[in-house]
């Protein structure tokens, strides 16, 4: 059975790189009918915050990635880690090191002068036939892992291929501090082992931790999981993604009007592909995603693509769904009689839910002002008369408001009989009804608003003579 996890440290909001790792882990577990766990790596008490934790859970709920079982918190598992520290001490795979801070600093300084890589010199490392110094009084020891000193640590990374690290890279690193608290790589390993992780998918910023974790697995005599290190998401210039480029809180995407399925679709493609397919429903992702196909090189964040995907998802969303999304932006269309019509029209052109809201409001709310440049350009001496005559036509044909075709059928002969050019009639109507010249088809707006509202807005525009005071 495949078991994966997402293991964020709650030191800040959940950003899209983290969400992408979570998505990949989630897809791989779900695709295999496996288990996806959420583990909060909150051992760094100074940098953790409850707020960040809430933000992670909130973002998870928003995008709908469900996890199995209870959330595990590392901060609640100290006793478990200590038990395994003791096991390693007992089996001789870890040892107590009484080197004082001063001695360690001195060692580092010497190595620096000799231009050597800083590493532990093995003073307290037990070896056959070696006599250790007497334990100094008043020093609480740290616990070090007894790592191999020669050879290599090798593993096959599911993304990057064969990995080989020189044993000297690992060193006898500390697995518990002098206050007894276990260190990062140790707790990650113990948790992954106890949670029966089969596949660890994480950012490649963790690649250098992996040989250390493998040394711990080996010391415990346990097989390590498969590792997949996912390359970073860069900005379009190939540099580290900054807030400005999109490295923001996942919940900011909601606030900017993105749909979660568009964001997930965007993220799945940032670092993974299936031929030239761009649109992936959750079902597609679950059928197709395989971490072995994760790209080997970093991917570039592409804001336009995200917008495009979002517009596709908005267009294809049901109106009921969009009504729910719009409520988040304080627009409640539930009781609006022409909600279907206005949504069918507006969702064709909106890149975000924020834009959707604006385009709906531009139609359903009477204009508060008239666009000056539009007025200057399109309102001519004869405009008022044309509008009055057209309004008269509409008044005599109120039964034609029940469908768009009928509205077209009465308008077209009017235009040709009067010998009008389209902008001569349509722009004054647009300006009267919406305040601007950019609105969609006039027939759509007439149809959505209905005769009474159309009449009210045209009369008002004529009374004000398209002026804003
Ligand atoms: N807690 C680590 C992070 O937030 C992830 C560790 C892991 O996936 O092994 O980056």
XYZ file of N, CA, C and O and ligand atoms in Angstrom, residues 5-11 15 18 21 25 39-42 56 74 184-185 188-189 192 200-203 205-206 209-210 213 227 229, ligand 1:
142
model
N 2.853 11.558 2.589
C 2.470 12.575 3.584
C 2.866 13.949 3.085
O 3.693 14.128 2.185
N 2.240 14.928 3.704
C 2.706 16.299 3.553
C 3.122 16.727 4.947
O 2.392 16.483 5.912
N 4.303 17.338 5.040
C 4.870 17.591 6.366
C 5.322 19.039 6.525
O 6.509 19.316 6.626
N 4.387 19.972 6.498
C 4.803 21.375 6.571
C 5.270 21.793 7.967
O 4.828 21.236 8.964
N 6.160 22.769 7.974
C 6.547 23.398 9.241
C 5.713 24.663 9.363
O 5.735 25.489 8.457
N 4.978 24.811 10.433
C 4.077 25.978 10.526
C 4.809 27.249 10.931
O 4.594 27.810 11.988
N 5.703 27.689 10.050
C 6.467 28.895 10.371
C 5.967 30.074 9.540
O 6.437 31.175 9.685
N 2.531 28.243 1.074
C 2.724 28.869 -0.234
C 2.531 27.832 -1.329
O 2.387 26.638 -1.060
N 4.645 24.615 -1.495
C 4.214 23.615 -0.507
C 2.946 22.908 -0.959
O 2.829 21.684 -0.863
N 3.709 20.276 -3.554
C 4.234 19.036 -2.961
C 3.099 18.236 -2.334
O 3.030 17.009 -2.466
N 1.792 14.463 -3.469
C 1.741 13.364 -2.487
C 0.321 12.818 -2.388
O 0.101 11.605 -2.311
N 1.277 15.823 8.514
C 2.105 15.875 9.719
C 2.657 17.281 9.888
O 3.226 17.843 8.951
N 2.466 17.821 11.045
C 2.919 19.189 11.290
C 4.282 19.137 11.989
O 4.400 18.605 13.094
N 5.272 19.689 11.326
C 6.640 19.627 11.852
C 6.906 20.882 12.684
O 7.495 21.855 12.228
N 6.413 20.810 13.900
C 6.397 22.003 14.753
C 7.361 21.899 15.924
O 7.043 22.277 17.035
N -2.533 26.738 7.263
C -2.269 25.510 6.495
C -3.547 24.669 6.408
O -3.948 24.213 5.338
N 4.513 16.900 15.586
C 5.795 16.431 16.127
C 6.005 16.900 17.561
O 6.614 16.192 18.355
N 16.085 17.738 13.835
C 15.197 17.691 12.669
C 15.233 16.375 11.884
O 14.222 15.696 11.729
N 16.410 16.017 11.369
C 16.458 14.820 10.512
C 16.071 13.552 11.274
O 15.525 12.620 10.683
N 12.106 13.484 11.600
C 11.479 13.215 10.294
C 11.578 11.720 9.989
O 10.614 11.080 9.572
N 12.766 11.167 10.238
C 12.975 9.746 9.942
C 12.102 8.859 10.819
O 11.447 7.932 10.335
N 8.497 9.168 9.657
C 8.239 8.485 8.383
C 8.251 6.966 8.583
O 7.456 6.246 7.992
N 8.166 9.299 -0.166
C 8.338 10.658 0.344
C 8.559 11.585 -0.849
O 9.547 11.462 -1.567
N 7.583 12.458 -1.067
C 7.689 13.422 -2.176
C 7.875 14.788 -1.531
O 7.026 15.215 -0.746
N 8.974 15.448 -1.809
C 9.213 16.751 -1.162
C 10.107 17.607 -2.041
O 10.694 17.128 -3.016
N 10.231 18.862 -1.660
C 11.030 19.813 -2.431
C 12.499 19.398 -2.454
O 13.002 18.795 -1.499
N 14.964 21.087 -2.012
C 15.761 21.757 -0.981
C 16.038 20.784 0.172
O 16.878 21.055 1.031
N 15.360 19.645 0.180
C 15.590 18.645 1.228
C 16.536 17.534 0.789
O 16.799 16.612 1.557
N 19.294 16.495 3.025
C 18.914 15.827 4.285
C 18.795 14.317 4.101
O 18.897 13.556 5.062
N 18.540 13.915 2.868
C 18.195 12.512 2.638
C 19.314 11.536 3.032
O 19.027 10.546 3.710
N 19.165 11.032 6.636
C 18.009 10.235 7.062
C 18.241 8.761 6.733
O 17.863 7.880 7.505
N 12.243 8.002 -2.364
C 12.311 9.465 -2.286
C 12.115 10.077 -3.665
O 12.642 9.571 -4.661
N 12.467 13.950 -5.100
C 12.755 15.357 -4.784
C 12.335 16.240 -5.959
O 12.859 16.119 -7.057
N 8.973 20.243 7.211
C 9.641 20.330 5.968
C 9.246 21.618 5.257
O 8.368 22.280 5.659
C 9.339 19.154 5.061
C 10.090 17.939 5.451
C 9.915 16.745 4.563
O 9.041 16.766 3.681
O 10.606 15.787 4.780
O 9.850 21.982 4.279
